[in-house]
Short mmCIF file of C-alpha atoms and ligand atoms in Angstrom, two decimals:
data_model
loop_
_atom_site.label_atom_id
_atom_site.label_comp_id
_atom_site.label_asym_id
_atom_site.label_seq_id
_atom_site.Cartn_x
_atom_site.Cartn_y
_atom_site.Cartn_z
CA MET A 1 10.58 -24.31 4.78
CA SER A 2 11.28 -20.69 5.03
CA ASP A 3 14.75 -19.40 4.22
CA ALA A 4 17.02 -19.08 7.21
CA ASN A 5 18.97 -16.06 5.83
CA LEU A 6 15.78 -14.22 4.83
CA ASP A 7 14.45 -14.86 8.32
CA GLN A 8 17.69 -13.66 10.05
CA TYR A 9 18.95 -10.93 7.77
CA THR A 10 15.93 -9.28 6.14
CA MET A 11 13.27 -7.25 7.76
CA PRO A 12 10.12 -8.91 8.65
CA ASN A 13 7.87 -6.42 6.72
CA TYR A 14 6.74 -9.04 4.15
CA ARG A 15 4.26 -11.85 4.90
CA ARG A 16 5.82 -14.51 2.69
CA TYR A 17 4.28 -17.91 1.59
CA ASP A 18 6.55 -20.87 2.18
CA PHE A 19 7.43 -21.14 -1.51
CA SER A 20 10.80 -20.67 -3.15
CA PRO A 21 10.54 -20.44 -6.99
CA GLU A 22 13.77 -21.20 -8.78
CA ARG A 23 12.96 -20.97 -12.45
CA GLY A 24 10.31 -19.51 -14.67
CA GLU A 25 9.13 -19.98 -18.32
CA GLY A 26 5.97 -18.41 -19.67
CA SER A 27 3.02 -18.89 -17.31
CA TYR A 28 4.87 -21.38 -15.10
CA LEU A 29 7.22 -21.33 -12.17
CA TRP A 30 9.23 -24.27 -10.80
CA ASP A 31 10.37 -24.53 -7.20
CA ARG A 32 13.64 -26.06 -5.88
CA GLU A 33 12.07 -29.55 -5.77
CA GLY A 34 11.06 -29.28 -9.43
CA ARG A 35 7.41 -28.85 -8.61
CA LYS A 36 5.58 -26.89 -11.50
CA PHE A 37 3.20 -24.07 -10.58
CA LEU A 38 0.89 -22.07 -12.84
CA ASP A 39 1.63 -18.47 -12.10
CA PHE A 40 -1.51 -16.20 -12.28
CA ALA A 41 0.18 -13.76 -9.75
CA GLY A 42 2.86 -12.73 -12.26
CA GLY A 43 4.82 -10.83 -9.54
CA VAL A 44 1.63 -8.94 -8.88
CA ALA A 45 0.92 -7.78 -12.34
CA VAL A 46 4.59 -7.43 -13.30
CA CYS A 47 5.00 -10.14 -15.95
CA PRO A 48 2.69 -9.30 -18.93
CA LEU A 49 4.65 -11.77 -21.08
CA GLY A 50 4.97 -14.48 -18.40
CA HIS A 51 8.57 -15.40 -17.16
CA SER A 52 11.69 -14.99 -19.18
CA HIS A 53 10.10 -14.30 -22.53
CA PRO A 54 12.68 -15.09 -25.17
CA GLU A 55 12.57 -11.62 -26.96
CA VAL A 56 12.90 -9.84 -23.40
CA VAL A 57 15.82 -12.11 -22.48
CA GLN A 58 17.52 -11.44 -25.81
CA ALA A 59 17.04 -7.61 -25.40
CA ILE A 60 18.47 -7.86 -21.92
CA GLN A 61 21.47 -9.86 -22.92
CA GLU A 62 22.34 -7.69 -25.93
CA GLN A 63 21.94 -4.46 -24.14
CA ALA A 64 23.78 -5.61 -21.00
CA ALA A 65 26.72 -6.77 -23.20
CA LYS A 66 26.86 -3.34 -24.74
CA LEU A 67 26.02 -0.85 -22.08
CA ILE A 68 24.06 -1.29 -18.75
CA HIS A 69 23.94 2.27 -17.37
CA VAL A 70 24.97 5.83 -18.08
CA SER A 71 23.86 8.97 -16.32
CA ASN A 72 21.10 11.17 -17.32
CA TRP A 73 23.85 13.86 -17.85
CA TYR A 74 24.13 12.08 -21.27
CA GLN A 75 21.96 11.26 -24.26
CA ILE A 76 20.20 7.93 -23.92
CA PRO A 77 18.57 7.12 -27.21
CA GLN A 78 16.78 3.99 -25.78
CA GLN A 79 14.90 6.39 -23.40
CA GLY A 80 13.79 8.57 -26.17
CA GLU A 81 12.62 5.56 -28.19
CA LEU A 82 10.70 4.20 -25.22
CA ALA A 83 9.06 7.53 -24.56
CA LYS A 84 7.98 7.68 -28.21
CA VAL A 85 6.36 4.28 -28.07
CA LEU A 86 4.52 5.24 -24.87
CA VAL A 87 3.32 8.56 -26.24
CA GLU A 88 2.47 7.45 -29.76
CA ASP A 89 1.70 3.78 -29.77
CA VAL A 90 0.43 3.14 -26.27
CA LEU A 91 -1.37 6.43 -25.50
CA GLY A 92 -1.90 8.21 -28.76
CA ILE A 93 -2.13 11.48 -26.81
CA PRO A 94 0.62 14.19 -27.17
CA GLY A 95 2.84 14.58 -24.14
CA LYS A 96 6.18 13.59 -22.61
CA CYS A 97 7.57 10.99 -20.17
CA PHE A 98 9.89 10.68 -17.21
CA PHE A 99 11.54 7.42 -16.21
CA GLY A 100 12.30 6.28 -12.60
CA ASN A 101 12.47 2.87 -10.96
CA SER A 102 9.07 1.93 -9.28
CA GLY A 103 5.43 2.72 -9.10
CA ALA A 104 5.71 4.80 -5.98
CA GLU A 105 8.52 6.89 -7.69
CA ALA A 106 6.13 7.35 -10.60
CA ASN A 107 3.36 8.59 -8.44
CA GLU A 108 5.69 10.93 -6.59
CA GLY A 109 6.09 12.46 -10.04
CA LEU A 110 2.41 12.88 -10.56
CA ILE A 111 2.20 14.62 -7.14
CA LYS A 112 5.20 16.89 -7.97
CA ILE A 113 3.56 17.92 -11.21
CA ALA A 114 0.37 18.86 -9.27
CA ARG A 115 2.40 20.88 -6.85
CA LYS A 116 4.11 22.73 -9.76
CA TYR A 117 0.74 23.29 -11.45
CA GLY A 118 -0.74 24.70 -8.25
CA ILE A 119 2.04 27.28 -8.18
CA ALA A 120 1.62 28.13 -11.88
CA LYS A 121 -2.10 28.34 -11.45
CA PRO A 122 -2.79 29.61 -7.94
CA ALA A 123 -6.04 30.27 -6.22
CA ALA A 124 -7.76 33.69 -6.85
CA ASP A 125 -5.97 35.24 -3.86
CA GLY A 126 -2.59 34.12 -5.22
CA THR A 127 -2.01 31.21 -2.77
CA PRO A 128 -0.58 28.03 -4.48
CA ARG A 129 -3.18 25.33 -4.65
CA HIS A 130 -1.89 21.99 -3.41
CA GLU A 131 -4.70 19.76 -2.29
CA ILE A 132 -5.03 16.46 -4.09
CA LEU A 133 -8.26 14.39 -3.83
CA THR A 134 -7.74 10.58 -3.46
CA PHE A 135 -10.21 7.83 -2.80
CA THR A 136 -11.05 5.05 -0.27
CA GLY A 137 -9.51 1.69 -1.35
CA SER A 138 -6.77 3.30 -3.26
CA PHE A 139 -3.13 2.22 -3.21
CA HIS A 140 -0.55 4.55 -4.59
CA GLY A 141 2.77 3.29 -2.91
CA ARG A 142 4.84 3.21 0.19
CA THR A 143 6.96 6.31 -0.14
CA PHE A 144 5.86 9.20 2.12
CA ALA A 145 3.73 11.15 -0.32
CA THR A 146 2.40 8.09 -2.04
CA MET A 147 1.54 6.35 1.31
CA THR A 148 -0.34 9.56 2.31
CA ALA A 149 -2.09 9.67 -1.06
CA THR A 150 -3.28 6.03 -0.40
CA ALA A 151 -6.54 6.48 1.43
CA GLN A 152 -6.17 3.48 3.74
CA GLU A 153 -5.38 3.75 7.41
CA LYS A 154 -3.67 0.40 7.50
CA VAL A 155 -1.08 1.72 5.11
CA HIS A 156 -0.51 4.95 7.19
CA GLY A 157 -0.33 3.11 10.51
CA GLY A 158 2.39 4.27 12.76
CA PHE A 159 4.24 6.53 10.25
CA GLY A 160 2.68 9.86 11.09
CA PRO A 161 2.99 12.80 10.63
CA LEU A 162 2.03 12.29 7.02
CA VAL A 163 2.56 14.64 4.14
CA PRO A 164 0.05 17.57 4.12
CA GLY A 165 -2.23 18.24 1.11
CA PHE A 166 -4.41 15.10 0.56
CA LYS A 167 -8.12 14.75 1.16
CA TYR A 168 -9.75 11.32 1.08
CA LEU A 169 -13.20 10.69 -0.44
CA PRO A 170 -15.44 7.69 -0.98
CA PHE A 171 -14.62 6.08 -4.26
CA ASN A 172 -17.32 6.39 -6.94
CA ASP A 173 -19.31 9.04 -5.04
CA VAL A 174 -19.89 11.86 -7.48
CA ALA A 175 -21.73 14.09 -4.91
CA ALA A 176 -18.87 13.83 -2.44
CA LEU A 177 -16.32 14.72 -5.14
CA GLU A 178 -18.30 17.78 -6.14
CA ALA A 179 -18.69 18.89 -2.53
CA ALA A 180 -14.97 18.36 -1.71
CA ILE A 181 -13.49 20.79 -4.29
CA THR A 182 -12.24 23.95 -2.60
CA PRO A 183 -10.14 26.96 -3.91
CA ASN A 184 -7.04 25.03 -2.68
CA THR A 185 -7.81 21.84 -4.76
CA VAL A 186 -5.39 21.17 -7.52
CA ALA A 187 -5.87 17.56 -8.65
CA ILE A 188 -7.89 14.37 -8.55
CA MET A 189 -5.80 11.29 -8.43
CA MET A 190 -7.16 7.76 -8.89
CA GLU A 191 -6.65 4.24 -10.08
CA PRO A 192 -9.27 3.66 -12.81
CA VAL A 193 -9.41 0.07 -11.69
CA GLN A 194 -8.28 -0.24 -8.00
CA GLY A 195 -6.02 -3.27 -7.69
CA GLU A 196 -4.88 -3.81 -4.06
CA SER A 197 -8.44 -3.38 -2.66
CA GLY A 198 -9.88 -6.11 -4.84
CA ILE A 199 -10.34 -5.12 -8.57
CA MET A 200 -12.82 -2.25 -7.91
CA PRO A 201 -13.50 -0.14 -11.04
CA ALA A 202 -14.36 3.46 -11.22
CA THR A 203 -17.83 3.73 -12.68
CA PRO A 204 -18.18 5.56 -16.03
CA GLU A 205 -20.23 8.24 -14.30
CA PHE A 206 -17.51 8.78 -11.67
CA LEU A 207 -14.74 9.08 -14.26
CA ARG A 208 -16.77 11.48 -16.43
CA ALA A 209 -17.62 13.50 -13.38
CA ALA A 210 -13.98 13.73 -12.44
CA ALA A 211 -13.07 14.90 -16.01
CA LYS A 212 -15.83 17.46 -16.02
CA LEU A 213 -14.99 18.85 -12.58
CA ARG A 214 -11.31 19.03 -13.69
CA ASP A 215 -12.40 21.22 -16.56
CA GLN A 216 -14.73 23.33 -14.45
CA HIS A 217 -12.22 23.99 -11.66
CA ASP A 218 -8.99 23.94 -13.61
CA LEU A 219 -7.66 20.80 -11.87
CA LEU A 220 -5.40 17.93 -13.03
CA LEU A 221 -6.70 14.42 -13.62
CA LEU A 222 -3.98 12.10 -12.55
CA LEU A 223 -4.38 8.38 -13.34
CA ASP A 224 -2.31 5.80 -11.39
CA GLU A 225 -2.17 3.08 -14.06
CA ILE A 226 0.58 1.27 -12.45
CA GLN A 227 -1.38 -2.02 -12.04
CA CYS A 228 -4.18 -1.55 -14.56
CA GLY A 229 -2.26 0.13 -17.46
CA LEU A 230 -0.42 -1.04 -20.63
CA GLY A 231 -2.92 -3.45 -22.00
CA ARG A 232 -3.77 -5.43 -18.74
CA THR A 233 -7.47 -4.45 -18.65
CA GLY A 234 -7.93 -5.19 -22.37
CA GLU A 235 -7.19 -1.62 -23.38
CA PHE A 236 -4.06 0.49 -23.56
CA GLY A 237 -5.31 2.62 -20.63
CA GLY A 238 -7.11 1.34 -17.76
CA TRP A 239 -9.52 4.20 -17.95
CA ARG A 240 -10.35 3.29 -21.50
CA ALA A 241 -11.74 -0.01 -20.12
CA ILE A 242 -14.26 2.12 -18.28
CA VAL A 243 -14.98 4.89 -20.69
CA PRO A 244 -13.81 3.79 -24.25
CA GLY A 245 -11.67 5.84 -26.65
CA ASP A 246 -10.59 9.51 -26.12
CA GLU A 247 -13.70 10.86 -24.42
CA ILE A 248 -11.65 11.41 -21.32
CA LEU A 249 -8.17 12.96 -21.51
CA PRO A 250 -6.02 12.45 -18.52
CA ASP A 251 -3.51 15.11 -17.58
CA ALA A 252 -0.88 12.75 -16.23
CA ILE A 253 -0.45 9.00 -15.98
CA SER A 254 1.92 6.76 -13.97
CA TRP A 255 3.12 3.28 -15.02
CA ALA A 256 5.34 0.68 -13.58
CA LYS A 257 4.85 -3.09 -12.97
CA SER A 258 4.29 -4.54 -16.47
CA ILE A 259 6.42 -1.94 -18.16
CA GLY A 260 9.75 -3.74 -17.68
CA SER A 261 8.65 -7.37 -17.53
CA GLY A 262 10.20 -7.44 -13.94
CA TYR A 263 13.08 -5.22 -14.65
CA ALA A 264 12.67 -2.25 -12.18
CA LEU A 265 11.23 0.65 -14.20
CA GLY A 266 8.56 3.22 -13.59
CA SER A 267 7.38 6.18 -15.61
CA PHE A 268 5.01 8.98 -15.70
CA TRP A 269 3.63 10.89 -18.68
CA ALA A 270 2.10 14.40 -18.81
CA ARG A 271 -0.06 15.82 -21.55
CA LYS A 272 0.95 18.50 -23.86
CA ARG A 273 -1.53 21.27 -22.85
CA PRO A 274 -0.68 24.86 -22.02
CA VAL A 275 -0.51 25.59 -18.36
CA GLY A 276 -1.75 29.04 -19.07
CA ASP A 277 1.17 30.76 -17.27
CA ALA A 278 2.82 33.91 -18.62
CA ALA A 279 5.81 31.88 -20.15
CA GLY A 280 3.55 29.68 -22.23
CA THR A 281 4.62 26.45 -20.59
CA ASP A 282 3.07 23.15 -21.40
CA LEU A 283 2.15 20.75 -18.66
CA CYS A 284 4.62 18.16 -20.05
CA ASP A 285 7.42 20.76 -19.67
CA ILE A 286 6.58 21.92 -16.14
CA LEU A 287 9.43 19.91 -14.48
CA ALA A 288 12.19 22.14 -15.85
CA ALA A 289 15.93 21.12 -15.94
CA GLY A 290 17.20 20.45 -12.37
CA SER A 291 13.68 20.22 -10.81
CA HIS A 292 13.42 16.38 -10.78
CA GLY A 293 15.66 13.39 -11.40
CA SER A 294 16.52 9.79 -10.67
CA THR A 295 20.00 8.26 -10.87
CA TYR A 296 18.98 4.79 -12.39
CA GLY A 297 15.81 6.10 -14.10
CA GLY A 298 15.61 5.27 -17.76
CA SER A 299 19.03 3.47 -18.10
CA PRO A 300 19.74 1.87 -21.44
CA LEU A 301 19.19 -1.64 -19.93
CA ALA A 302 15.86 -0.71 -18.36
CA CYS A 303 14.62 0.98 -21.54
CA ALA A 304 15.69 -1.85 -23.83
CA THR A 305 13.83 -4.19 -21.59
CA ALA A 306 10.74 -2.15 -21.72
CA LEU A 307 10.92 -1.67 -25.46
CA ALA A 308 11.16 -5.41 -25.94
CA THR A 309 8.17 -5.93 -23.68
CA LEU A 310 5.91 -3.27 -25.30
CA LYS A 311 7.02 -4.33 -28.74
CA VAL A 312 5.58 -7.89 -28.21
CA ILE A 313 2.45 -6.52 -26.56
CA LEU A 314 1.87 -4.11 -29.41
CA ARG A 315 2.78 -6.43 -32.18
CA ASP A 316 0.72 -9.32 -30.97
CA GLN A 317 -2.14 -7.12 -29.84
CA LEU A 318 -2.07 -8.83 -26.51
CA GLN A 319 -4.49 -6.36 -24.96
CA VAL A 320 -7.16 -7.76 -27.32
CA HIS A 321 -6.17 -11.29 -26.19
CA ALA A 322 -6.32 -10.11 -22.52
CA LYS A 323 -9.85 -8.97 -23.00
CA GLN A 324 -10.86 -12.32 -24.44
CA LEU A 325 -9.17 -14.20 -21.54
CA GLY A 326 -11.00 -12.00 -19.00
CA SER A 327 -14.41 -12.72 -20.64
CA THR A 328 -13.74 -16.56 -20.67
CA ILE A 329 -12.75 -16.34 -16.92
CA ALA A 330 -15.77 -14.29 -15.97
CA ASP A 331 -18.29 -16.45 -18.02
CA THR A 332 -16.90 -19.65 -16.58
CA ALA A 333 -16.47 -18.62 -12.97
CA THR A 334 -19.96 -17.07 -12.81
CA SER A 335 -21.53 -20.29 -14.22
CA TRP A 336 -20.16 -22.33 -11.25
CA GLU A 337 -22.75 -21.05 -8.85
CA LEU A 338 -20.60 -21.77 -5.84
CA PRO A 339 -21.95 -20.13 -2.66
CA ILE A 340 -18.38 -19.56 -1.52
CA LEU A 341 -17.82 -17.18 -4.49
CA LYS A 342 -19.82 -13.97 -4.28
CA ALA A 343 -18.76 -12.08 -7.36
CA VAL A 344 -16.32 -12.12 -10.24
CA ARG A 345 -14.89 -8.87 -11.55
CA ALA A 346 -12.90 -9.30 -14.70
CA PHE A 347 -11.15 -6.44 -16.64
CA GLY A 348 -9.00 -8.31 -19.17
CA CYS A 349 -6.15 -9.99 -17.27
CA MET A 350 -7.07 -8.27 -14.00
CA ILE A 351 -9.62 -10.38 -12.27
CA GLY A 352 -10.97 -10.24 -8.67
CA PHE A 353 -12.88 -13.20 -7.27
CA GLU A 354 -14.82 -11.95 -4.18
CA LEU A 355 -15.13 -14.70 -1.63
CA ASN A 356 -17.73 -15.30 1.08
CA GLY A 357 -15.48 -14.31 3.91
CA PRO A 358 -17.57 -15.12 6.88
CA PHE A 359 -18.27 -18.69 5.52
CA ILE A 360 -14.53 -19.15 4.76
CA GLU A 361 -13.60 -17.97 8.29
CA THR A 362 -15.74 -20.94 9.67
CA LYS A 363 -13.26 -23.19 7.91
CA SER A 364 -9.91 -21.33 7.99
CA ASN A 365 -9.29 -21.39 11.69
CA GLY A 366 -9.30 -17.54 11.87
CA ALA A 367 -6.85 -17.05 8.94
CA MET A 368 -7.68 -14.25 6.55
CA PRO A 369 -9.89 -15.78 3.85
CA SER A 370 -7.85 -14.44 0.86
CA ILE A 371 -4.53 -15.44 2.28
CA TRP A 372 -5.88 -18.89 3.31
CA ILE A 373 -7.43 -19.60 -0.11
CA GLY A 374 -4.07 -18.33 -1.70
CA GLN A 375 -2.33 -20.92 0.34
CA LEU A 376 -4.72 -23.68 -0.78
CA CYS A 377 -4.24 -22.63 -4.40
CA LEU A 378 -0.42 -22.72 -3.88
CA ASP A 379 -0.68 -26.36 -2.42
CA ALA A 380 -2.74 -27.21 -5.50
CA GLY A 381 -0.17 -25.69 -7.99
CA LEU A 382 -1.68 -22.33 -8.73
CA LEU A 383 -0.37 -18.91 -7.62
CA VAL A 384 -2.78 -16.15 -6.96
CA VAL A 385 -2.69 -12.93 -4.98
CA PRO A 386 -4.78 -11.81 -2.04
CA ALA A 387 -6.40 -8.35 -2.45
CA GLY A 388 -7.98 -7.19 0.86
CA PRO A 389 -9.48 -9.75 3.20
CA ASN A 390 -12.03 -11.33 0.91
CA VAL A 391 -10.82 -11.02 -2.72
CA VAL A 392 -8.44 -13.34 -4.52
CA ARG A 393 -6.72 -11.66 -7.51
CA TRP A 394 -5.58 -13.26 -10.78
CA LEU A 395 -3.01 -11.23 -12.81
CA PRO A 396 -2.20 -13.84 -15.53
CA PRO A 397 0.24 -12.99 -18.37
CA LEU A 398 -1.45 -11.14 -21.27
CA ASN A 399 -0.15 -13.93 -23.50
CA ALA A 400 -1.53 -16.83 -21.44
CA THR A 401 -3.10 -19.51 -23.54
CA THR A 402 -6.82 -20.55 -23.30
CA VAL A 403 -5.48 -23.98 -22.20
CA GLU A 404 -3.60 -22.40 -19.32
CA ILE A 405 -6.62 -20.31 -18.30
CA GLU A 406 -8.71 -23.52 -18.28
CA GLU A 407 -6.15 -25.22 -16.19
CA GLY A 408 -6.24 -22.35 -13.72
CA LEU A 409 -9.98 -22.28 -13.68
CA SER A 410 -10.09 -26.06 -12.96
CA ILE A 411 -7.54 -25.89 -10.06
CA PHE A 412 -9.37 -22.89 -8.55
CA LYS A 413 -12.78 -24.43 -8.77
CA ASN A 414 -11.51 -27.64 -7.10
CA VAL A 415 -9.92 -25.54 -4.31
CA LEU A 416 -13.26 -23.61 -3.79
CA GLU A 417 -15.22 -26.91 -3.73
CA SER A 418 -12.82 -28.46 -1.33
CA VAL A 419 -13.35 -25.66 1.08
CA ALA A 420 -17.11 -25.96 0.89
CA ASP A 421 -16.68 -29.68 1.66
CA ARG A 422 -14.42 -29.23 4.78
C1 PLP B 1 -1.91 1.01 -8.39
C2 PLP B 1 -0.52 0.98 -7.65
N1 PLP B 1 0.04 2.17 -7.52
C3 PLP B 1 1.38 2.19 -6.99
C4 PLP B 1 1.96 1.02 -6.57
C5 PLP B 1 3.33 1.05 -6.01
O1 PLP B 1 4.23 0.43 -6.89
P1 PLP B 1 5.69 0.01 -6.38
O2 PLP B 1 5.55 -1.03 -5.43
O3 PLP B 1 6.35 -0.32 -7.65
O4 PLP B 1 6.33 1.28 -5.78
C6 PLP B 1 1.29 -0.23 -6.70
C7 PLP B 1 1.88 -1.46 -6.29
O5 PLP B 1 1.21 -2.41 -5.95
C8 PLP B 1 -0.11 -0.19 -7.34
O6 PLP B 1 -0.72 -1.34 -7.54
#
């Protein structure tokens, strides 16, 4: 039954399943009636260690008992420590971080850095460059600038006028990207693996072309790693799951979701590289004192939570484990040979199952295939996330066990077979 207070007192913007989780532990959630569910939605890629991981809980309890929040007017050593882990251990590329509260806020930061860069490095006639190229199928957030950056009309619907300065291009189309660059272009912004539109990876050629064009035209390469970052794809960098190692150097990266195990935290990083202005500024120092901020961003509690989360991922090399889980899932699901399943795209613990939408619609009474299959999985005890009309997404914890993955695969296969038999 849906929650009466939610219905009466909260805005109707979310399409919610009729499911009310009460408790979580590891890869499982329990509802109010005590029913157990295998959670491969993970808050939509938010829980890399599953629910209520003991080391994260302990870090939260200890930090909350000491100090929850102080303003960024003061020294916050946990923030410095977290930035150091991100720069040195997660990325291994010199640069600096900023902390906010969400993915959209992190992407706002990328956009603000691009605007500053366009002023520092204007077009030949001295006009600041401000156009950012983004791609069909992208999702960058719901604030005004990030909604505009998102090249999906359904996200813009009814909110115009949008923010100026974005141009939309077909994803993975190198020729279109080359042709789109003008003297006003300042940045290329993309998710290396698009999440919301159904686990759609950039091709290696496209990523390489973007980096080359960045160099040729003095642009910034901005990577939205909010969903695909921090080990989820099997690498500490979603782009490294496409082009391994350090062949491609991003200029700035945004993170959120997994970073805080569910405690609201977002971050963006910019590379240490000279902007080339008269003052000798590095890109990572382009947001000078007073130019950007966030009241809650990088609080001691948020940072302690993220530090505990990253410590476990790094210590246990969970990105390696995630990669193995992704291979197991892809190998098993592709061997099913179910006509209802058209393709499986697995990047570590970021997996898209592309469904035969028209066939499912003949069974679903007009319901959107991904949402309907999500409901059938929920009824069967497995939580998954729709991604577009025809893709079901799995975002299991990076520390899920092989047994849990096998359990999920078995439930999912039964659901798909039951649809075929209807
Ligand atoms: C790739 C990507 N960017 C940005 C966002 C926005 O993050 P948030 O909802 O935390 O603002 C999301 C959320 O789904 C996302 O998947």
